[in-house]
């Protein structure tokens, strides 16, 4: 019945004639039209906003990438490019650019990363122009990070450099296979492109006395420049200030740097990506002593990188930014009679310079001496020379200037009184009471406190959110009876893990390395690592263990490890022996150099091709043998 009723009703409705548009249709159509009009009207309202933004928040001016135009604008004719990883090459470049003024020229130091190096061929447009290159070599003959693009450009371009006058001072370490490779390459490549070398390549050896190498080269270099350009030294040996002091008496403290490396407040609001200008504050989750006994402290730290988007590979380095001991900073403030909490800026007298300040400003003297300046390294000769004018005792002035000279007596005095005695700036001020320089000039002269690099002792396959550090705390007595402490290792030692809610943090970033396991996991590997040189191999062993767990075929892994005493400093013993037990490390050979009268040496005969990985302390080298037979003698006395 219900069904028939429905059909009858439907037929009745269909049968009626209705108008083309009902009232409901008209209503819906009007509503749609209204919504469309409203949408178009609302779209037009925001149009003025971009114009408003341009007025109120102007975009920063484009960075000047033409060093030629800058030199023309400022009347400079000497440019000193630096490839620097630890700051030494940059320091030498600044010294050379300041030297130019004493020879009637005008110089500027320049980071090749900031300029268009394709303009080198245009340098001949400037009269009596000269390009100096202070080039450090990093790792296995690699360019430094800031010189990588320049290195690539030199390899890829064949520009005519026939109008370019140049010279190169190279910085390296002869214990590396590729000694001063970057400096040698720049020197040879520029010559091949037609440039004119006006003075011989300088070779600085950090394994010997890098400062002496540089001073000796520099003493011969400037007379050669004068002869080439037909100019004479002005004879003006007075101190030349690069920065002027400004004291802030009324400043918003939110605008004052408190230790940040780059962006203001970057430690309060962390934003990836993280690098040398923007380090990540990694919480310390583990800090334990590795050695069981002895008078040294070997430590294992773990840094939490959860949520940072930081990625690393086994063999990479972790760079950490340490801070100076507050005791040393306070002593410096007391001996110089300065209010360490005064807010200051050091502003570059050259307004056209890209480097406006020697360190982030405005800041306090305390922050500068704690976070930004190296106060523990023995000062270089140029610092002594500049400070000599502030010694009230003529004998002190004479000795300081003598140490800064290239005379045999001066070099010997600097070697014995400063280097051999490990005198830092505080020790020099304590032992030379007549020397009381203004603190702002001292801050201008001291080099920047640099990041420290450690081989990562973990595998990202096993610990994707954690980075492990293995290091020995540096502490020793000097010839003057003082106790000197390593800046970074003592600072890391005190990064304790607490349960009171406060987390110790370490500013860090990752530095990629060429120190790697073979690409093929089936390749056999021999790893030789004395002492804390075992660090990268801990990560390698973890990685090979992970690969085996994934069911992949892994080549034979052989480990040679040496330390002093088995019962004292056999670090990572449990982990190594567990890897040996599980066949991750089929061969584990250990040598304990002081558990017997004679030092232990190993002669290893390889009957098949192996990849040989050798790590010694912070220095790492990668050697690959592909011959069917080779002999290797390795002394496992890491502390002799």
XYZ file of C-alpha atoms in Angstrom:
640
model
C 0.000 0.000 0.000
C 2.805 2.416 0.914
C 4.561 1.578 -2.312
C 1.540 2.308 -4.538
C 0.912 5.561 -2.694
C 4.484 6.648 -3.427
C 4.154 5.888 -7.152
C 0.885 7.754 -7.442
C 2.359 10.819 -5.749
C 5.405 10.776 -7.971
C 3.370 10.547 -11.120
C 1.337 13.507 -9.974
C 4.427 15.642 -9.450
C 5.982 14.706 -12.785
C 2.842 15.451 -14.571
C 2.655 19.087 -13.349
C 4.167 21.832 -15.526
C 6.600 24.022 -13.538
C 8.469 27.279 -14.463
C 12.058 26.913 -15.821
C 13.639 28.266 -12.539
C 12.069 27.784 -9.176
C 12.466 30.216 -6.262
C 15.024 27.829 -4.746
C 17.074 27.860 -7.957
C 17.064 31.658 -8.025
C 18.135 31.785 -4.386
C 21.002 29.354 -4.898
C 22.140 31.176 -8.045
C 22.180 34.534 -6.221
C 24.094 32.992 -3.335
C 26.750 31.590 -5.671
C 27.125 34.903 -7.523
C 27.448 36.715 -4.192
C 30.130 34.338 -2.971
C 32.112 34.722 -6.214
C 31.949 38.537 -5.976
C 32.986 38.404 -2.321
C 35.928 36.120 -3.176
C 37.159 38.486 -5.891
C 36.781 41.503 -3.604
C 38.665 39.778 -0.767
C 41.493 38.851 -3.161
C 42.102 42.478 -4.066
C 42.473 43.708 -0.495
C 45.937 42.189 0.193
C 47.447 43.659 -2.989
C 48.968 46.744 -1.295
C 50.795 44.556 1.276
C 53.909 43.808 -0.815
C 54.350 47.543 -1.415
C 53.950 48.171 2.312
C 56.587 45.558 3.116
C 59.060 47.121 0.738
C 58.818 50.421 2.590
C 58.949 49.134 6.150
C 61.289 46.154 5.815
C 63.697 46.903 2.986
C 65.644 43.978 1.621
C 69.346 44.009 2.504
C 71.664 45.458 -0.084
C 73.223 42.984 -2.448
C 76.629 41.806 -1.231
C 79.536 43.306 -3.131
C 81.235 40.425 -4.962
C 83.634 42.489 -7.065
C 86.950 42.911 -5.294
C 88.216 44.902 -8.282
C 85.548 47.594 -7.833
C 86.125 47.660 -4.084
C 89.879 48.088 -4.550
C 89.350 50.898 -7.046
C 86.870 52.610 -4.750
C 89.183 52.456 -1.723
C 92.486 53.041 -3.513
C 93.947 49.645 -2.636
C 96.432 47.835 -4.842
C 97.279 44.710 -2.808
C 94.757 41.982 -2.032
C 95.534 39.037 0.239
C 93.267 36.029 -0.210
C 93.205 33.390 2.507
C 92.141 29.767 2.587
C 91.765 29.155 6.307
C 90.290 26.345 8.413
C 91.616 27.184 11.876
C 92.157 30.933 11.461
C 95.949 30.975 11.047
C 95.971 31.696 7.307
C 93.425 34.478 7.867
C 95.647 35.907 10.610
C 98.685 35.878 8.292
C 96.628 37.537 5.544
C 95.625 40.349 7.901
C 99.247 40.864 8.900
C 100.363 41.106 5.271
C 97.563 43.544 4.388
C 98.621 45.780 7.310
C 102.268 45.508 6.245
C 101.423 47.080 2.895
C 100.843 50.467 4.533
C 104.444 50.495 5.759
C 105.603 50.186 2.160
C 103.520 53.004 0.728
C 100.795 50.660 -0.508
C 97.268 49.823 0.597
C 96.163 46.258 1.163
C 93.023 44.337 2.020
C 92.502 40.779 3.271
C 89.775 38.864 1.456
C 87.879 35.610 1.786
C 87.734 34.001 -1.681
C 84.324 32.595 -0.802
C 82.894 36.120 -0.723
C 84.172 37.350 -4.089
C 84.020 36.531 -7.781
C 87.464 34.983 -8.317
C 86.933 35.166 -12.062
C 88.003 38.805 -11.723
C 91.639 37.888 -11.065
C 92.461 38.524 -14.719
C 91.222 42.124 -14.262
C 93.673 42.949 -11.464
C 96.024 44.457 -14.055
C 93.523 47.353 -14.338
C 94.946 48.582 -11.016
C 98.443 50.082 -11.096
C 101.166 48.245 -9.152
C 98.671 45.582 -8.155
C 99.510 42.316 -6.447
C 97.522 39.269 -5.303
C 98.894 37.319 -2.342
C 97.473 33.902 -1.470
C 97.784 32.486 2.060
C 96.562 28.940 1.472
C 96.230 26.271 4.131
C 95.881 22.587 3.292
C 93.249 20.593 5.143
C 93.085 16.837 5.647
C 94.418 14.772 2.773
C 95.599 17.586 0.530
C 92.169 19.220 0.420
C 91.377 22.934 0.225
C 89.828 24.554 3.259
C 86.054 24.994 3.264
C 86.198 28.658 2.255
C 88.644 27.955 -0.605
C 86.780 24.996 -2.116
C 84.950 27.091 -4.751
C 88.200 28.853 -5.696
C 89.925 25.476 -6.067
C 87.088 24.213 -8.292
C 87.274 27.387 -10.372
C 91.023 26.988 -10.910
C 90.482 23.424 -12.101
C 87.668 24.258 -14.497
C 88.782 27.578 -16.034
C 91.599 28.504 -18.405
C 91.431 32.314 -18.190
C 94.442 34.315 -19.377
C 96.217 35.572 -16.229
C 99.171 37.182 -17.995
C 98.511 40.544 -16.304
C 98.383 39.137 -12.774
C 101.254 39.586 -10.303
C 101.072 37.047 -7.512
C 102.823 35.166 -4.736
C 101.758 32.314 -2.453
C 102.476 31.400 1.166
C 101.348 27.859 1.943
C 100.427 26.499 5.378
C 100.602 22.778 6.105
C 102.121 19.994 8.162
C 104.942 17.839 6.829
C 103.706 14.766 8.726
C 100.922 14.567 6.147
C 101.489 12.813 2.842
C 100.166 15.765 0.817
C 102.273 18.461 2.475
C 101.053 21.951 1.514
C 99.218 20.531 -1.492
C 96.752 23.431 -1.782
C 99.386 26.168 -1.711
C 101.558 24.305 -4.202
C 98.592 23.793 -6.519
C 97.556 27.478 -6.494
C 101.160 28.534 -7.132
C 101.635 26.151 -10.080
C 98.173 26.643 -11.579
C 98.450 30.447 -11.662
C 101.834 30.112 -13.344
C 100.314 27.761 -15.938
C 97.610 30.354 -16.638
C 100.284 32.970 -17.419
C 100.418 34.900 -14.139
C 103.748 36.358 -12.994
C 105.190 35.065 -9.718
C 107.089 37.949 -8.120
C 108.395 35.982 -5.132
C 109.060 32.332 -4.340
C 106.425 30.059 -2.849
C 106.611 30.072 0.950
C 106.181 26.772 2.812
C 104.983 26.908 6.414
C 105.281 23.751 8.497
C 103.028 23.490 11.536
C 104.923 20.403 12.690
C 107.959 22.649 13.162
C 107.615 26.381 13.742
C 104.978 27.864 11.456
C 105.439 31.363 12.870
C 109.174 31.321 12.191
C 108.602 30.039 8.658
C 106.159 32.865 7.979
C 108.327 35.616 9.519
C 111.410 34.465 7.581
C 109.460 34.390 4.303
C 107.834 37.749 5.020
C 111.190 39.431 5.786
C 112.438 38.530 2.305
C 109.112 39.025 0.545
C 108.621 42.756 1.138
C 112.055 43.838 -0.179
C 111.291 41.817 -3.313
C 107.962 43.657 -3.674
C 109.681 47.033 -3.268
C 112.251 46.114 -5.910
C 109.602 44.849 -8.325
C 107.405 47.955 -8.086
C 110.221 50.450 -7.547
C 108.987 51.677 -4.167
C 110.721 52.188 -0.829
C 109.702 51.334 2.698
C 108.372 54.358 4.570
C 110.365 53.433 7.654
C 107.224 53.973 9.728
C 107.236 51.109 12.209
C 104.514 52.497 14.467
C 101.520 50.389 15.420
C 98.677 50.589 12.942
C 95.247 50.120 14.489
C 92.628 48.390 12.387
C 89.682 48.915 14.747
C 88.462 51.743 16.959
C 86.828 51.284 20.331
C 83.264 52.349 21.064
C 81.921 51.988 24.602
C 78.163 51.597 24.989
C 76.677 53.189 28.093
C 72.998 52.933 27.188
C 72.170 49.940 25.030
C 69.404 47.370 24.871
C 71.035 44.218 26.270
C 68.927 42.115 23.896
C 71.154 43.466 21.134
C 74.402 42.413 22.835
C 76.155 39.195 21.781
C 76.658 36.710 24.583
C 78.758 34.064 22.805
C 76.848 33.375 19.589
C 79.066 32.552 16.616
C 76.887 34.172 13.967
C 73.267 35.272 14.256
C 72.288 37.199 17.400
C 70.215 35.034 19.806
C 70.951 31.960 17.672
C 71.505 29.911 20.843
C 68.046 30.842 22.125
C 66.154 30.206 18.878
C 67.823 27.360 16.995
C 67.171 27.166 13.254
C 68.658 24.593 10.841
C 70.754 24.127 8.796
C 73.588 24.016 11.293
C 77.151 24.819 10.223
C 80.257 26.756 11.257
C 78.302 30.033 11.374
C 75.260 28.491 13.036
C 76.227 25.633 15.392
C 73.679 23.381 17.058
C 73.475 23.279 20.858
C 73.662 19.533 21.443
C 72.754 18.254 24.940
C 75.347 16.001 26.576
C 73.694 12.688 27.459
C 76.796 10.683 28.473
C 80.134 11.802 29.911
C 82.180 8.953 31.344
C 85.829 8.234 32.044
C 87.245 5.559 29.750
C 90.484 4.620 31.490
C 90.407 2.518 34.636
C 93.474 4.030 36.331
C 96.460 6.307 35.758
C 96.973 10.023 36.155
C 95.281 10.982 32.888
C 91.619 11.370 32.033
C 90.340 9.766 28.830
C 86.686 10.489 28.248
C 83.729 9.350 26.170
C 80.956 11.883 25.492
C 77.666 11.461 23.678
C 75.877 14.427 22.116
C 72.163 14.282 21.350
C 71.266 15.596 17.868
C 67.600 14.547 17.924
C 65.435 16.936 15.880
C 68.418 18.876 14.484
C 68.277 17.315 10.981
C 72.054 16.835 11.318
C 73.377 13.849 9.392
C 76.826 12.305 9.585
C 78.787 9.337 8.283
C 81.369 7.152 9.985
C 84.730 8.872 9.690
C 83.366 12.447 9.775
C 84.557 15.028 12.282
C 82.481 16.848 14.853
C 83.542 20.455 15.445
C 82.861 21.920 18.880
C 83.161 25.547 19.986
C 84.797 25.660 23.437
C 84.997 28.525 25.915
C 87.989 29.729 27.917
C 88.406 29.045 31.622
C 86.671 31.790 33.642
C 89.617 31.804 36.081
C 91.980 32.922 33.305
C 89.497 35.523 32.068
C 89.077 37.002 35.543
C 92.851 37.146 36.064
C 93.255 39.031 32.787
C 90.608 41.512 33.891
C 92.320 42.018 37.246
C 95.851 42.430 35.889
C 94.671 44.982 33.279
C 92.331 46.733 35.718
C 89.320 46.538 33.425
C 85.584 46.208 34.012
C 84.953 42.974 32.139
C 81.200 43.578 31.942
C 81.513 46.863 30.028
C 79.671 46.674 26.687
C 81.905 47.609 23.753
C 82.254 47.433 19.996
C 85.450 47.341 17.954
C 84.574 48.941 14.621
C 86.723 48.616 11.502
C 88.335 51.928 10.530
C 87.962 50.867 6.891
C 84.256 51.402 6.308
C 84.411 49.498 3.011
C 85.734 46.322 4.627
C 83.471 43.278 4.690
C 84.809 42.501 8.163
C 83.162 45.157 10.336
C 84.380 43.734 13.676
C 87.083 41.275 14.780
C 84.367 39.291 16.611
C 80.584 39.671 17.060
C 79.785 43.158 18.404
C 78.442 44.761 20.514
C 79.531 42.519 23.357
C 81.333 42.679 26.693
C 85.043 42.249 27.353
C 84.134 39.178 29.411
C 82.260 37.566 26.521
C 85.033 38.415 24.050
C 87.749 36.921 26.266
C 85.593 33.892 27.127
C 84.020 32.943 23.784
C 85.764 34.761 20.949
C 89.496 35.192 21.650
C 92.321 32.681 22.061
C 93.981 33.571 25.368
C 95.781 30.256 25.999
C 97.942 29.854 22.888
C 101.426 31.457 23.024
C 101.023 34.767 21.152
C 102.666 35.160 17.767
C 105.528 37.580 17.169
C 103.362 40.273 15.592
C 101.331 40.510 18.820
C 104.517 40.978 20.848
C 105.717 43.645 18.431
C 102.463 45.609 18.640
C 102.291 45.343 22.443
C 105.925 46.374 22.990
C 104.989 50.067 22.870
C 102.998 49.654 26.102
C 105.965 48.347 28.155
C 107.230 51.117 30.428
C 110.575 49.342 30.964
C 112.904 49.975 27.971
C 114.497 46.551 28.506
C 111.109 44.852 28.137
C 110.408 46.859 24.988
C 113.747 45.836 23.529
C 113.232 42.133 24.280
C 109.706 42.099 22.846
C 110.815 43.755 19.619
C 113.821 41.453 19.419
C 111.539 38.397 19.699
C 109.441 39.791 16.838
C 112.463 40.196 14.570
C 113.974 37.671 12.180
C 117.427 37.862 13.773
C 118.893 34.565 15.066
C 119.023 35.998 18.598
C 115.412 37.134 18.410
C 114.188 33.774 17.072
C 116.072 31.935 19.816
C 114.646 34.207 22.516
C 111.089 33.796 21.219
C 111.549 30.023 21.031
C 112.880 29.703 24.575
C 110.939 32.414 26.434
C 107.553 32.038 24.727
C 107.230 28.674 22.969
C 109.371 26.337 25.074
C 107.980 27.868 28.272
C 104.390 27.728 26.891
C 103.710 31.307 27.972
C 100.232 32.523 27.048
C 99.273 36.197 27.160
C 98.390 36.035 30.860
C 101.771 34.490 31.745
C 103.563 37.157 29.693
C 101.709 39.946 31.525
C 102.471 38.320 34.885
C 106.181 37.919 34.089
C 106.523 41.383 32.563
C 105.002 43.822 35.104
C 105.838 46.891 33.039
C 103.628 45.674 30.188
C 100.066 46.912 30.616
C 98.389 47.361 27.209
C 94.880 48.798 26.782
C 92.465 45.883 26.753
C 90.777 46.981 23.514
C 94.075 46.826 21.580
C 94.802 43.438 23.124
C 91.381 42.208 21.972
C 92.150 43.465 18.475
C 95.436 41.582 18.324
C 94.539 38.230 19.859
C 93.445 35.570 17.335
C 89.923 34.140 17.312
C 89.188 31.111 19.451
C 88.653 28.331 16.922
C 86.459 25.250 16.835
C 88.107 21.962 17.771
C 87.665 18.896 15.552
C 87.239 15.336 16.832
C 86.870 12.141 14.843
C 83.375 10.799 15.521
C 83.520 7.564 17.534
C 80.141 6.208 16.441
C 78.223 4.994 13.403
C 75.134 6.843 12.212
C 73.651 3.471 11.222
C 73.665 2.429 14.877
C 73.350 5.873 16.520
C 71.459 8.161 14.097
C 70.557 10.646 16.858
C 73.818 10.619 18.759
C 77.424 11.652 18.128
C 80.210 10.152 20.238
C 83.520 11.828 21.106
C 86.664 10.139 22.449
C 89.356 12.472 23.805
C 92.136 12.743 26.370
C 92.098 15.731 28.726
C 95.193 17.877 28.163
C 96.906 19.176 31.297
C 100.640 19.684 31.853
C 103.256 21.603 33.831
C 105.256 24.277 32.015
C 108.913 25.192 32.570
C 107.744 28.177 34.606
C 105.892 25.913 37.038
C 102.439 26.857 35.776
C 99.724 24.328 34.983
C 98.403 24.708 31.440
C 95.117 23.100 30.495
C 93.745 22.274 27.064
C 90.848 24.617 26.318
C 88.418 22.202 24.672
C 89.146 18.967 26.551
C 88.895 20.554 30.012
C 85.732 22.364 28.947
C 84.238 19.092 27.670
C 85.302 17.267 30.849
C 83.116 19.659 32.851
C 80.045 19.106 30.652
C 78.422 16.894 33.249
C 75.111 15.079 32.885
C 72.817 16.105 35.726
C 69.362 15.011 36.854
C 68.229 18.434 38.070
C 66.589 19.408 34.789
C 69.562 21.435 33.537
C 71.260 20.029 30.441
C 74.872 20.760 29.574
C 75.103 21.662 25.892
C 77.882 21.817 23.325
C 77.774 24.120 20.257
C 78.710 21.827 17.362
C 78.466 21.066 13.655
C 79.673 18.305 11.314
C 82.751 18.599 9.134
C 82.722 16.049 6.304
C 85.810 13.889 5.926
C 87.467 11.755 3.264
C 88.354 9.146 5.904
C 85.989 6.336 4.962
C 85.502 2.594 4.941
C 85.850 1.002 1.492
C 82.804 1.470 -0.717
C 82.463 -2.300 -1.026
C 81.637 -3.871 2.332
C 83.273 -7.112 1.157
C 86.719 -5.463 1.034
C 89.012 -6.573 3.870
C 90.258 -3.792 6.153
C 93.192 -3.357 8.522
C 92.763 -0.535 11.072
C 95.707 0.812 13.077
C 94.857 3.253 15.855
C 96.999 3.983 18.920
C 95.413 5.661 21.937
C 92.502 7.961 21.188
C 93.334 7.425 17.503
C 90.943 4.492 17.823
C 87.988 6.927 17.758
C 86.945 6.671 14.072
C 87.490 2.904 14.117
C 84.931 2.473 16.889
C 82.394 3.874 14.425
C 83.734 1.696 11.603
C 83.450 -1.462 13.727
C 79.897 -0.518 14.751
C 79.010 -0.019 11.088
C 80.442 -3.357 9.975
C 78.574 -5.062 12.818
C 75.342 -3.410 11.663
C 75.951 -4.592 8.097
C 76.413 -8.174 9.314
C 73.128 -7.922 11.251
C 71.425 -6.898 8.001
C 72.630 -10.165 6.500
C 75.199 -8.545 4.224
C 78.576 -10.063 3.448
C 81.377 -8.149 5.169
C 85.077 -8.462 4.438
C 87.612 -9.418 7.083
C 88.236 -6.650 9.631
C 91.593 -6.522 11.439
C 92.354 -4.125 14.293
C 95.744 -3.123 15.722
C 95.474 -1.052 18.890
C 98.174 0.277 21.179
C 98.148 2.001 24.552
C 100.365 2.281 27.636
C 99.031 -0.228 30.146
C 96.380 -2.907 29.697
C 94.957 -2.373 33.180
C 94.872 1.423 32.884
C 94.028 2.784 29.447
C 92.813 -0.079 27.296
C 89.883 2.036 26.138
C 86.763 0.457 24.607
C 88.080 -2.934 25.746
C 84.625 -4.432 26.307
C 83.296 -3.227 22.959
C 86.334 -4.472 21.036
C 86.328 -7.875 22.701
C 82.580 -8.221 22.118
C 83.133 -7.444 18.416
C 85.877 -10.057 18.330
C 83.607 -12.613 20.013
C 80.816 -11.967 17.477
C 83.235 -12.238 14.518
C 82.649 -8.583 13.586
C 86.338 -8.097 14.366
C 87.917 -11.498 13.581
C 91.432 -10.285 14.373
C 92.164 -7.973 17.315
C 95.860 -7.309 17.975
C 96.816 -5.181 20.982
C 100.159 -3.804 22.164
C 100.803 -2.289 25.595
C 103.950 -0.217 25.314
C 104.749 0.153 29.020
C 103.802 -3.236 30.363
C 107.366 -4.402 29.570
C 110.840 -2.929 29.391
C 110.970 -2.576 25.604
C 108.546 -0.692 23.365
C 106.409 -2.914 21.180
C 106.708 -2.793 17.413
C 104.725 -4.768 14.888
C 105.755 -5.956 11.440
C 102.712 -6.805 9.345
C 103.013 -8.798 6.138
C 99.973 -8.554 3.884
C 99.497 -11.420 1.450
C 96.289 -10.097 -0.110
C 95.081 -6.630 -1.096
C 93.834 -4.768 1.973
C 92.625 -1.284 2.679
C 94.880 0.142 5.366
C 93.359 2.773 7.629
C 95.742 4.520 10.009
C 94.625 6.966 12.675
C 96.953 8.803 15.022
C 95.401 11.127 17.574
C 93.549 13.983 15.842
C 95.445 13.419 12.601
C 94.057 10.856 10.215
C 95.608 9.467 7.067
C 94.174 7.128 4.508
C 96.506 4.781 2.676
C 95.366 2.145 0.195
C 97.613 -0.709 -0.929
C 96.529 -2.842 -3.874
C 99.711 -4.847 -4.312
C 99.651 -8.543 -3.509
C 102.454 -8.208 -0.982
C 103.544 -5.304 1.219
C 105.365 -4.760 4.487
C 104.221 -2.283 7.126
C 106.068 -1.503 10.333
C 103.952 0.397 12.850
C 105.271 1.651 16.175
C 102.496 1.398 18.723
C 103.977 3.851 21.216
C 101.484 6.697 20.983
C 102.914 8.786 23.838
C 106.658 8.521 23.313
